[in-house]
Amino acid sequence: MKNFLIVVDIQNDFVNGALGTAEAVAMLPAAEQKIREWDGEIFVTYDTHFDDYMDSSEGEKLPVAHCIKGTEGWALNARIAEVLDGKEYTAVEKITFGSTELPALIKKAAGDEEFSVTLIGLCTDICVVSNALILKANFPEADISVDSACCAGVTPESHNAALDTMKMCQINII
């Protein structure tokens, strides 16, 4: 059985940048340990926006420029980048909350083998939940899990609400 780890958007703007939170900073040690000890393939998503972000639908609803490609805010958090250094992983840029490309990449990587997926990252209540639900919809029989200690939401309350939503959709919450 193959095991895939999805590291969702642990980028500077979500840790200590434009949309950073104390909870995001606090989850870093658990995320670092998870990545360091992972025995399987890793995918790393990057929330990716461009200079015209404020003119986009998302920019109208969340008028905080963030994760503009090529900026320091778009880059992976240095601690996460350091743990990933020397490990093979697939980078996946996504222009919206959930990656529509990720299921095809996982299917290709799994081949004919059964697999499990574990997600960690930011923000639990936006991009983690979106990716988890997309993966569950594409792979209803796969073991899909979210490690809650390696995630943080916009607020602790919305983090917990997202975990409840995923649990109701038969995603395992660790």
N, C-alpha and C. Protein backbone atom coordinates (compact mmCIF):
# COMPACT_ATOMS: atom_id res chain seq x y z
N MET A 1 0.84 -1.18 0.00
CA MET A 1 0.00 0.00 0.00
C MET A 1 0.88 1.23 0.00
N LYS A 2 0.50 2.20 -0.82
CA LYS A 2 1.24 3.46 -0.86
C LYS A 2 0.60 4.45 0.12
N ASN A 3 1.45 5.29 0.67
CA ASN A 3 1.00 6.33 1.61
C ASN A 3 1.43 7.69 1.09
N PHE A 4 0.46 8.57 0.94
CA PHE A 4 0.73 9.91 0.45
C PHE A 4 0.48 10.94 1.54
N LEU A 5 1.41 11.88 1.67
CA LEU A 5 1.24 13.01 2.58
C LEU A 5 1.03 14.25 1.73
N ILE A 6 -0.03 14.99 2.03
CA ILE A 6 -0.30 16.25 1.35
C ILE A 6 -0.02 17.38 2.35
N VAL A 7 0.98 18.18 2.05
CA VAL A 7 1.34 19.33 2.88
C VAL A 7 0.68 20.54 2.22
N VAL A 8 -0.38 21.03 2.85
CA VAL A 8 -1.21 22.07 2.25
C VAL A 8 -0.77 23.47 2.69
N ASP A 9 -0.25 24.23 1.76
CA ASP A 9 -0.08 25.68 1.88
C ASP A 9 0.63 26.17 3.15
N ILE A 10 1.66 25.49 3.59
CA ILE A 10 2.39 26.00 4.77
C ILE A 10 3.39 27.04 4.26
N GLN A 11 2.83 28.13 3.81
CA GLN A 11 3.58 29.23 3.20
C GLN A 11 3.66 30.40 4.18
N ASN A 12 4.66 31.24 3.96
CA ASN A 12 4.89 32.35 4.88
C ASN A 12 3.67 33.21 5.15
N ASP A 13 2.90 33.53 4.12
CA ASP A 13 1.74 34.40 4.35
C ASP A 13 0.70 33.79 5.26
N PHE A 14 0.65 32.45 5.36
CA PHE A 14 -0.32 31.80 6.25
C PHE A 14 0.26 31.49 7.62
N VAL A 15 1.58 31.60 7.76
CA VAL A 15 2.20 31.32 9.06
C VAL A 15 2.39 32.62 9.84
N ASN A 16 3.20 33.52 9.30
CA ASN A 16 3.47 34.77 10.02
C ASN A 16 3.41 35.99 9.11
N GLY A 17 2.77 35.82 7.97
CA GLY A 17 2.65 36.92 7.01
C GLY A 17 1.27 37.54 7.03
N ALA A 18 0.80 37.92 5.86
CA ALA A 18 -0.44 38.67 5.71
C ALA A 18 -1.65 38.03 6.38
N LEU A 19 -1.71 36.71 6.40
CA LEU A 19 -2.85 35.99 7.00
C LEU A 19 -2.40 35.02 8.09
N GLY A 20 -1.24 35.28 8.66
CA GLY A 20 -0.69 34.39 9.68
C GLY A 20 -1.45 34.45 10.99
N THR A 21 -1.33 33.37 11.77
CA THR A 21 -1.96 33.30 13.09
C THR A 21 -1.01 32.65 14.09
N ALA A 22 -1.27 32.88 15.35
CA ALA A 22 -0.48 32.24 16.41
C ALA A 22 -0.65 30.73 16.34
N GLU A 23 -1.84 30.27 15.97
CA GLU A 23 -2.09 28.83 15.88
C GLU A 23 -1.27 28.19 14.75
N ALA A 24 -1.09 28.92 13.65
CA ALA A 24 -0.28 28.41 12.55
C ALA A 24 1.17 28.25 12.98
N VAL A 25 1.68 29.22 13.71
CA VAL A 25 3.05 29.13 14.22
C VAL A 25 3.16 27.96 15.20
N ALA A 26 2.15 27.79 16.04
CA ALA A 26 2.18 26.75 17.07
C ALA A 26 2.15 25.34 16.49
N MET A 27 1.54 25.15 15.31
CA MET A 27 1.46 23.80 14.74
C MET A 27 2.71 23.37 13.99
N LEU A 28 3.63 24.30 13.77
CA LEU A 28 4.83 23.99 12.98
C LEU A 28 5.64 22.81 13.51
N PRO A 29 5.92 22.73 14.81
CA PRO A 29 6.72 21.58 15.27
C PRO A 29 6.06 20.23 14.95
N ALA A 30 4.76 20.12 15.10
CA ALA A 30 4.06 18.87 14.78
C ALA A 30 4.14 18.57 13.29
N ALA A 31 3.98 19.60 12.47
CA ALA A 31 4.07 19.42 11.01
C ALA A 31 5.48 19.01 10.61
N GLU A 32 6.48 19.65 11.21
CA GLU A 32 7.87 19.29 10.91
C GLU A 32 8.13 17.83 11.24
N GLN A 33 7.68 17.39 12.40
CA GLN A 33 7.89 16.01 12.81
C GLN A 33 7.18 15.04 11.86
N LYS A 34 5.95 15.37 11.47
CA LYS A 34 5.19 14.52 10.56
C LYS A 34 5.94 14.35 9.24
N ILE A 35 6.42 15.45 8.71
CA ILE A 35 7.15 15.40 7.43
C ILE A 35 8.46 14.63 7.60
N ARG A 36 9.17 14.92 8.66
CA ARG A 36 10.47 14.27 8.91
C ARG A 36 10.32 12.75 8.99
N GLU A 37 9.25 12.28 9.64
CA GLU A 37 9.07 10.85 9.87
C GLU A 37 8.26 10.16 8.77
N TRP A 38 7.77 10.91 7.77
CA TRP A 38 6.88 10.32 6.77
C TRP A 38 7.60 9.29 5.92
N ASP A 39 6.97 8.13 5.80
CA ASP A 39 7.50 7.05 4.95
C ASP A 39 6.53 6.87 3.79
N GLY A 40 6.75 7.62 2.76
CA GLY A 40 5.87 7.58 1.60
C GLY A 40 6.09 8.82 0.75
N GLU A 41 5.27 8.94 -0.26
CA GLU A 41 5.40 10.06 -1.19
C GLU A 41 4.75 11.31 -0.60
N ILE A 42 5.32 12.47 -0.96
CA ILE A 42 4.85 13.76 -0.44
C ILE A 42 4.46 14.67 -1.59
N PHE A 43 3.33 15.33 -1.43
CA PHE A 43 2.88 16.40 -2.32
C PHE A 43 2.80 17.67 -1.49
N VAL A 44 3.24 18.78 -2.03
CA VAL A 44 3.21 20.06 -1.33
C VAL A 44 2.42 21.05 -2.19
N THR A 45 1.32 21.56 -1.63
CA THR A 45 0.54 22.54 -2.39
C THR A 45 0.97 23.95 -2.04
N TYR A 46 0.86 24.81 -3.03
CA TYR A 46 1.16 26.23 -2.89
C TYR A 46 -0.07 27.02 -3.31
N ASP A 47 -0.64 27.78 -2.38
CA ASP A 47 -1.67 28.73 -2.75
C ASP A 47 -0.96 29.74 -3.65
N THR A 48 -1.49 29.95 -4.84
CA THR A 48 -0.76 30.74 -5.83
C THR A 48 -1.67 31.80 -6.44
N HIS A 49 -1.31 33.06 -6.18
CA HIS A 49 -2.03 34.19 -6.76
C HIS A 49 -1.04 35.06 -7.54
N PHE A 50 -1.60 36.04 -8.23
CA PHE A 50 -0.77 36.89 -9.09
C PHE A 50 -1.05 38.35 -8.77
N ASP A 51 -0.37 39.25 -9.48
CA ASP A 51 -0.49 40.68 -9.20
C ASP A 51 -1.92 41.20 -9.31
N ASP A 52 -2.76 40.52 -10.06
CA ASP A 52 -4.15 40.96 -10.22
C ASP A 52 -5.10 40.35 -9.18
N TYR A 53 -4.54 39.82 -8.08
CA TYR A 53 -5.34 39.16 -7.06
C TYR A 53 -6.53 39.99 -6.60
N MET A 54 -6.33 41.27 -6.35
CA MET A 54 -7.39 42.11 -5.81
C MET A 54 -8.56 42.26 -6.79
N ASP A 55 -8.34 41.98 -8.07
CA ASP A 55 -9.40 42.04 -9.08
C ASP A 55 -10.11 40.70 -9.25
N SER A 56 -9.67 39.67 -8.53
CA SER A 56 -10.27 38.34 -8.67
C SER A 56 -11.49 38.22 -7.74
N SER A 57 -12.28 37.19 -7.96
CA SER A 57 -13.43 36.93 -7.11
C SER A 57 -12.99 36.73 -5.65
N GLU A 58 -11.92 35.96 -5.45
CA GLU A 58 -11.41 35.76 -4.10
C GLU A 58 -10.94 37.08 -3.49
N GLY A 59 -10.24 37.88 -4.29
CA GLY A 59 -9.75 39.17 -3.81
C GLY A 59 -10.85 40.12 -3.41
N GLU A 60 -12.00 40.03 -4.07
CA GLU A 60 -13.15 40.86 -3.70
C GLU A 60 -13.72 40.43 -2.37
N LYS A 61 -13.69 39.13 -2.09
CA LYS A 61 -14.27 38.60 -0.84
C LYS A 61 -13.26 38.59 0.31
N LEU A 62 -11.98 38.46 -0.03
CA LEU A 62 -10.90 38.49 0.96
C LEU A 62 -9.86 39.49 0.46
N PRO A 63 -10.10 40.77 0.74
CA PRO A 63 -9.22 41.81 0.17
C PRO A 63 -7.88 41.97 0.91
N VAL A 64 -7.17 40.85 1.01
CA VAL A 64 -5.83 40.84 1.60
C VAL A 64 -4.92 40.12 0.61
N ALA A 65 -4.08 40.89 -0.07
CA ALA A 65 -3.15 40.27 -1.03
C ALA A 65 -2.25 39.29 -0.28
N HIS A 66 -2.18 38.07 -0.79
CA HIS A 66 -1.36 37.03 -0.15
C HIS A 66 -0.91 36.01 -1.19
N CYS A 67 0.16 35.33 -0.86
CA CYS A 67 0.70 34.25 -1.69
C CYS A 67 0.82 34.65 -3.16
N ILE A 68 1.32 35.86 -3.39
CA ILE A 68 1.56 36.32 -4.75
C ILE A 68 2.84 35.62 -5.25
N LYS A 69 2.71 34.87 -6.32
CA LYS A 69 3.81 34.04 -6.80
C LYS A 69 5.10 34.84 -6.94
N GLY A 70 6.15 34.25 -6.41
CA GLY A 70 7.47 34.88 -6.48
C GLY A 70 7.81 35.76 -5.30
N THR A 71 6.84 36.04 -4.43
CA THR A 71 7.10 36.87 -3.26
C THR A 71 7.54 36.00 -2.08
N GLU A 72 8.05 36.65 -1.05
CA GLU A 72 8.43 35.96 0.17
C GLU A 72 7.21 35.30 0.83
N GLY A 73 6.07 35.94 0.74
CA GLY A 73 4.84 35.38 1.31
C GLY A 73 4.40 34.10 0.63
N TRP A 74 4.72 33.94 -0.65
CA TRP A 74 4.35 32.75 -1.41
C TRP A 74 5.25 31.56 -1.06
N ALA A 75 6.46 31.84 -0.62
CA ALA A 75 7.43 30.78 -0.35
C ALA A 75 7.00 29.91 0.83
N LEU A 76 7.47 28.67 0.82
CA LEU A 76 7.22 27.80 1.96
C LEU A 76 7.85 28.41 3.21
N ASN A 77 7.23 28.15 4.33
CA ASN A 77 7.82 28.54 5.60
C ASN A 77 9.21 27.91 5.69
N ALA A 78 10.18 28.65 6.17
CA ALA A 78 11.58 28.19 6.18
C ALA A 78 11.76 26.89 6.96
N ARG A 79 11.03 26.72 8.05
CA ARG A 79 11.17 25.50 8.85
C ARG A 79 10.65 24.29 8.08
N ILE A 80 9.57 24.47 7.36
CA ILE A 80 9.02 23.38 6.56
C ILE A 80 9.93 23.10 5.37
N ALA A 81 10.43 24.16 4.74
CA ALA A 81 11.35 23.99 3.61
C ALA A 81 12.60 23.23 4.05
N GLU A 82 13.08 23.51 5.24
CA GLU A 82 14.28 22.83 5.74
C GLU A 82 14.02 21.34 5.95
N VAL A 83 12.87 20.99 6.49
CA VAL A 83 12.53 19.58 6.71
C VAL A 83 12.35 18.86 5.37
N LEU A 84 11.82 19.57 4.39
CA LEU A 84 11.62 18.97 3.07
C LEU A 84 12.92 18.87 2.27
N ASP A 85 13.93 19.65 2.65
CA ASP A 85 15.19 19.65 1.92
C ASP A 85 15.78 18.24 1.91
N GLY A 86 16.07 17.75 0.73
CA GLY A 86 16.63 16.42 0.60
C GLY A 86 15.58 15.33 0.42
N LYS A 87 14.32 15.67 0.64
CA LYS A 87 13.24 14.71 0.40
C LYS A 87 12.67 14.96 -0.98
N GLU A 88 12.24 13.90 -1.63
CA GLU A 88 11.56 14.08 -2.90
C GLU A 88 10.10 14.43 -2.62
N TYR A 89 9.60 15.42 -3.35
CA TYR A 89 8.18 15.76 -3.25
C TYR A 89 7.73 16.40 -4.55
N THR A 90 6.43 16.38 -4.73
CA THR A 90 5.83 16.99 -5.91
C THR A 90 5.18 18.29 -5.48
N ALA A 91 5.59 19.40 -6.07
CA ALA A 91 4.99 20.71 -5.79
C ALA A 91 3.76 20.88 -6.68
N VAL A 92 2.69 21.38 -6.09
CA VAL A 92 1.43 21.57 -6.80
C VAL A 92 0.95 22.99 -6.55
N GLU A 93 1.04 23.83 -7.56
CA GLU A 93 0.50 25.19 -7.45
C GLU A 93 -0.99 25.14 -7.71
N LYS A 94 -1.74 25.85 -6.89
CA LYS A 94 -3.20 25.88 -7.06
C LYS A 94 -3.68 27.32 -6.97
N ILE A 95 -4.61 27.67 -7.81
CA ILE A 95 -5.09 29.06 -7.86
C ILE A 95 -6.39 29.24 -7.10
N THR A 96 -6.86 28.16 -6.50
CA THR A 96 -8.07 28.24 -5.68
C THR A 96 -7.87 27.36 -4.46
N PHE A 97 -8.90 27.26 -3.63
CA PHE A 97 -8.76 26.58 -2.34
C PHE A 97 -8.34 25.12 -2.47
N GLY A 98 -8.98 24.38 -3.35
CA GLY A 98 -8.66 22.98 -3.54
C GLY A 98 -8.02 22.76 -4.90
N SER A 99 -7.09 21.84 -4.97
CA SER A 99 -6.41 21.55 -6.23
C SER A 99 -7.21 20.56 -7.05
N THR A 100 -7.57 20.95 -8.26
CA THR A 100 -8.24 20.04 -9.17
C THR A 100 -7.24 19.11 -9.85
N GLU A 101 -5.97 19.44 -9.76
CA GLU A 101 -4.89 18.64 -10.35
C GLU A 101 -4.44 17.50 -9.43
N LEU A 102 -4.59 17.68 -8.13
CA LEU A 102 -4.06 16.73 -7.15
C LEU A 102 -4.61 15.31 -7.31
N PRO A 103 -5.92 15.10 -7.53
CA PRO A 103 -6.39 13.72 -7.69
C PRO A 103 -5.71 12.98 -8.84
N ALA A 104 -5.50 13.63 -9.96
CA ALA A 104 -4.85 12.97 -11.10
C ALA A 104 -3.40 12.63 -10.77
N LEU A 105 -2.72 13.52 -10.05
CA LEU A 105 -1.33 13.26 -9.66
C LEU A 105 -1.25 12.06 -8.71
N ILE A 106 -2.19 12.00 -7.78
CA ILE A 106 -2.20 10.87 -6.84
C ILE A 106 -2.53 9.57 -7.57
N LYS A 107 -3.52 9.62 -8.45
CA LYS A 107 -3.88 8.41 -9.20
C LYS A 107 -2.69 7.90 -10.01
N LYS A 108 -1.96 8.80 -10.64
CA LYS A 108 -0.79 8.41 -11.41
C LYS A 108 0.29 7.82 -10.50
N ALA A 109 0.52 8.45 -9.35
CA ALA A 109 1.55 7.97 -8.43
C ALA A 109 1.18 6.62 -7.82
N ALA A 110 -0.11 6.39 -7.59
CA ALA A 110 -0.55 5.13 -6.98
C ALA A 110 -0.53 3.98 -7.98
N GLY A 111 -0.75 4.29 -9.24
CA GLY A 111 -0.84 3.21 -10.22
C GLY A 111 -2.00 2.29 -9.87
N ASP A 112 -1.73 1.00 -9.83
CA ASP A 112 -2.77 0.02 -9.50
C ASP A 112 -2.79 -0.34 -8.02
N GLU A 113 -1.93 0.28 -7.23
CA GLU A 113 -1.85 -0.05 -5.80
C GLU A 113 -2.91 0.69 -4.99
N GLU A 114 -3.33 0.06 -3.89
CA GLU A 114 -4.18 0.76 -2.93
C GLU A 114 -3.33 1.83 -2.26
N PHE A 115 -3.99 2.85 -1.74
CA PHE A 115 -3.24 3.94 -1.11
C PHE A 115 -4.06 4.61 -0.02
N SER A 116 -3.33 5.32 0.82
CA SER A 116 -3.95 6.18 1.83
C SER A 116 -3.39 7.58 1.65
N VAL A 117 -4.16 8.56 2.11
CA VAL A 117 -3.75 9.96 2.01
C VAL A 117 -3.90 10.60 3.38
N THR A 118 -2.88 11.33 3.81
CA THR A 118 -2.95 12.12 5.03
C THR A 118 -2.67 13.56 4.65
N LEU A 119 -3.51 14.47 5.14
CA LEU A 119 -3.34 15.90 4.88
C LEU A 119 -2.94 16.62 6.16
N ILE A 120 -2.05 17.59 5.99
CA ILE A 120 -1.68 18.51 7.06
C ILE A 120 -1.59 19.89 6.45
N GLY A 121 -1.66 20.94 7.26
CA GLY A 121 -1.40 22.27 6.72
C GLY A 121 -2.37 23.34 7.09
N LEU A 122 -2.43 24.34 6.22
CA LEU A 122 -3.16 25.58 6.48
C LEU A 122 -4.05 25.92 5.28
N CYS A 123 -5.06 26.55 5.51
CA CYS A 123 -5.84 26.69 6.72
C CYS A 123 -6.86 25.56 6.77
N THR A 124 -7.04 24.96 7.93
CA THR A 124 -7.92 23.82 8.09
C THR A 124 -9.28 24.09 7.48
N ASP A 125 -9.81 25.28 7.72
CA ASP A 125 -11.18 25.64 7.38
C ASP A 125 -11.35 26.16 5.96
N ILE A 126 -10.28 26.23 5.20
CA ILE A 126 -10.39 26.70 3.81
C ILE A 126 -9.72 25.68 2.89
N CYS A 127 -8.41 25.68 2.84
CA CYS A 127 -7.71 24.85 1.85
C CYS A 127 -7.57 23.39 2.26
N VAL A 128 -7.38 23.11 3.54
CA VAL A 128 -7.27 21.70 3.95
C VAL A 128 -8.60 21.00 3.72
N VAL A 129 -9.69 21.59 4.20
CA VAL A 129 -11.01 20.96 4.01
C VAL A 129 -11.35 20.84 2.53
N SER A 130 -11.04 21.84 1.74
CA SER A 130 -11.34 21.78 0.30
C SER A 130 -10.60 20.63 -0.37
N ASN A 131 -9.32 20.49 -0.09
CA ASN A 131 -8.54 19.41 -0.69
C ASN A 131 -8.98 18.05 -0.17
N ALA A 132 -9.28 17.95 1.10
CA ALA A 132 -9.73 16.67 1.67
C ALA A 132 -11.04 16.22 1.01
N LEU A 133 -11.97 17.14 0.84
CA LEU A 133 -13.25 16.79 0.23
C LEU A 133 -13.11 16.45 -1.25
N ILE A 134 -12.25 17.15 -1.96
CA ILE A 134 -11.99 16.82 -3.37
C ILE A 134 -11.41 15.41 -3.47
N LEU A 135 -10.47 15.09 -2.59
CA LEU A 135 -9.85 13.77 -2.63
C LEU A 135 -10.85 12.68 -2.25
N LYS A 136 -11.68 12.93 -1.25
CA LYS A 136 -12.68 11.94 -0.85
C LYS A 136 -13.70 11.73 -1.96
N ALA A 137 -14.07 12.79 -2.66
CA ALA A 137 -15.01 12.66 -3.77
C ALA A 137 -14.41 11.86 -4.92
N ASN A 138 -13.12 12.02 -5.15
CA ASN A 138 -12.45 11.30 -6.24
C ASN A 138 -12.08 9.86 -5.86
N PHE A 139 -11.84 9.64 -4.57
CA PHE A 139 -11.40 8.33 -4.10
C PHE A 139 -12.24 7.91 -2.89
N PRO A 140 -13.53 7.61 -3.11
CA PRO A 140 -14.43 7.34 -1.98
C PRO A 140 -14.04 6.13 -1.13
N GLU A 141 -13.30 5.19 -1.69
CA GLU A 141 -12.90 4.00 -0.92
C GLU A 141 -11.52 4.14 -0.30
N ALA A 142 -10.81 5.19 -0.61
CA ALA A 142 -9.46 5.38 -0.06
C ALA A 142 -9.54 5.87 1.39
N ASP A 143 -8.52 5.53 2.13
CA ASP A 143 -8.39 5.98 3.52
C ASP A 143 -7.82 7.40 3.48
N ILE A 144 -8.67 8.39 3.74
CA ILE A 144 -8.27 9.80 3.73
C ILE A 144 -8.29 10.29 5.17
N SER A 145 -7.18 10.88 5.62
CA SER A 145 -7.07 11.35 7.00
C SER A 145 -6.54 12.77 7.04
N VAL A 146 -6.88 13.46 8.12
CA VAL A 146 -6.33 14.79 8.40
C VAL A 146 -5.75 14.74 9.80
N ASP A 147 -4.48 15.12 9.93
CA ASP A 147 -3.84 15.17 11.25
C ASP A 147 -4.09 16.55 11.84
N SER A 148 -5.03 16.62 12.77
CA SER A 148 -5.47 17.91 13.31
C SER A 148 -4.37 18.66 14.07
N ALA A 149 -3.40 17.93 14.62
CA ALA A 149 -2.31 18.59 15.34
C ALA A 149 -1.36 19.30 14.38
N CYS A 150 -1.43 18.95 13.11
CA CYS A 150 -0.56 19.53 12.10
C CYS A 150 -1.32 20.51 11.21
N CYS A 151 -2.41 21.04 11.72
CA CYS A 151 -3.24 21.99 10.98
C CYS A 151 -3.60 23.16 11.89
N ALA A 152 -3.98 24.26 11.27
CA ALA A 152 -4.52 25.40 12.00
C ALA A 152 -5.50 26.12 11.08
N GLY A 153 -6.53 26.66 11.67
CA GLY A 153 -7.54 27.37 10.90
C GLY A 153 -7.40 28.87 11.06
N VAL A 154 -8.30 29.58 10.43
CA VAL A 154 -8.33 31.03 10.55
C VAL A 154 -8.58 31.41 12.02
N THR A 155 -9.45 30.65 12.67
CA THR A 155 -9.68 30.78 14.11
C THR A 155 -9.75 29.37 14.69
N PRO A 156 -9.55 29.21 15.99
CA PRO A 156 -9.71 27.88 16.59
C PRO A 156 -11.12 27.32 16.38
N GLU A 157 -12.11 28.18 16.41
CA GLU A 157 -13.49 27.73 16.22
C GLU A 157 -13.72 27.22 14.80
N SER A 158 -13.23 27.94 13.81
CA SER A 158 -13.43 27.50 12.42
C SER A 158 -12.58 26.26 12.11
N HIS A 159 -11.43 26.12 12.77
CA HIS A 159 -10.61 24.91 12.66
C HIS A 159 -11.44 23.71 13.12
N ASN A 160 -12.04 23.82 14.30
CA ASN A 160 -12.84 22.72 14.85
C ASN A 160 -14.07 22.43 14.00
N ALA A 161 -14.69 23.47 13.47
CA ALA A 161 -15.87 23.26 12.61
C ALA A 161 -15.48 22.50 11.35
N ALA A 162 -14.33 22.84 10.78
CA ALA A 162 -13.86 22.14 9.57
C ALA A 162 -13.55 20.68 9.88
N LEU A 163 -12.95 20.42 11.03
CA LEU A 163 -12.67 19.03 11.42
C LEU A 163 -13.98 18.26 11.56
N ASP A 164 -15.00 18.87 12.16
CA ASP A 164 -16.31 18.23 12.29
C ASP A 164 -16.92 17.94 10.91
N THR A 165 -16.81 18.90 10.00
CA THR A 165 -17.34 18.71 8.64
C THR A 165 -16.65 17.54 7.96
N MET A 166 -15.33 17.49 8.05
CA MET A 166 -14.60 16.40 7.40
C MET A 166 -14.95 15.05 8.02
N LYS A 167 -15.08 15.03 9.34
CA LYS A 167 -15.46 13.78 10.01
C LYS A 167 -16.82 13.30 9.51
N MET A 168 -17.75 14.21 9.33
CA MET A 168 -19.09 13.85 8.84
C MET A 168 -19.03 13.32 7.41
N CYS A 169 -18.00 13.69 6.68
CA CYS A 169 -17.82 13.23 5.29
C CYS A 169 -16.89 12.02 5.22
N GLN A 170 -16.74 11.33 6.34
CA GLN A 170 -15.99 10.07 6.44
C GLN A 170 -14.49 10.23 6.18
N ILE A 171 -13.98 11.38 6.54
CA ILE A 171 -12.53 11.61 6.53
C ILE A 171 -12.06 11.39 7.95
N ASN A 172 -11.01 10.61 8.11
CA ASN A 172 -10.50 10.30 9.45
C ASN A 172 -9.80 11.51 10.03
N ILE A 173 -10.11 11.84 11.26
CA ILE A 173 -9.44 12.94 11.95
C ILE A 173 -8.52 12.32 13.01
N ILE A 174 -7.23 12.59 12.84
CA ILE A 174 -6.22 12.06 13.77
C ILE A 174 -5.99 13.09 14.86
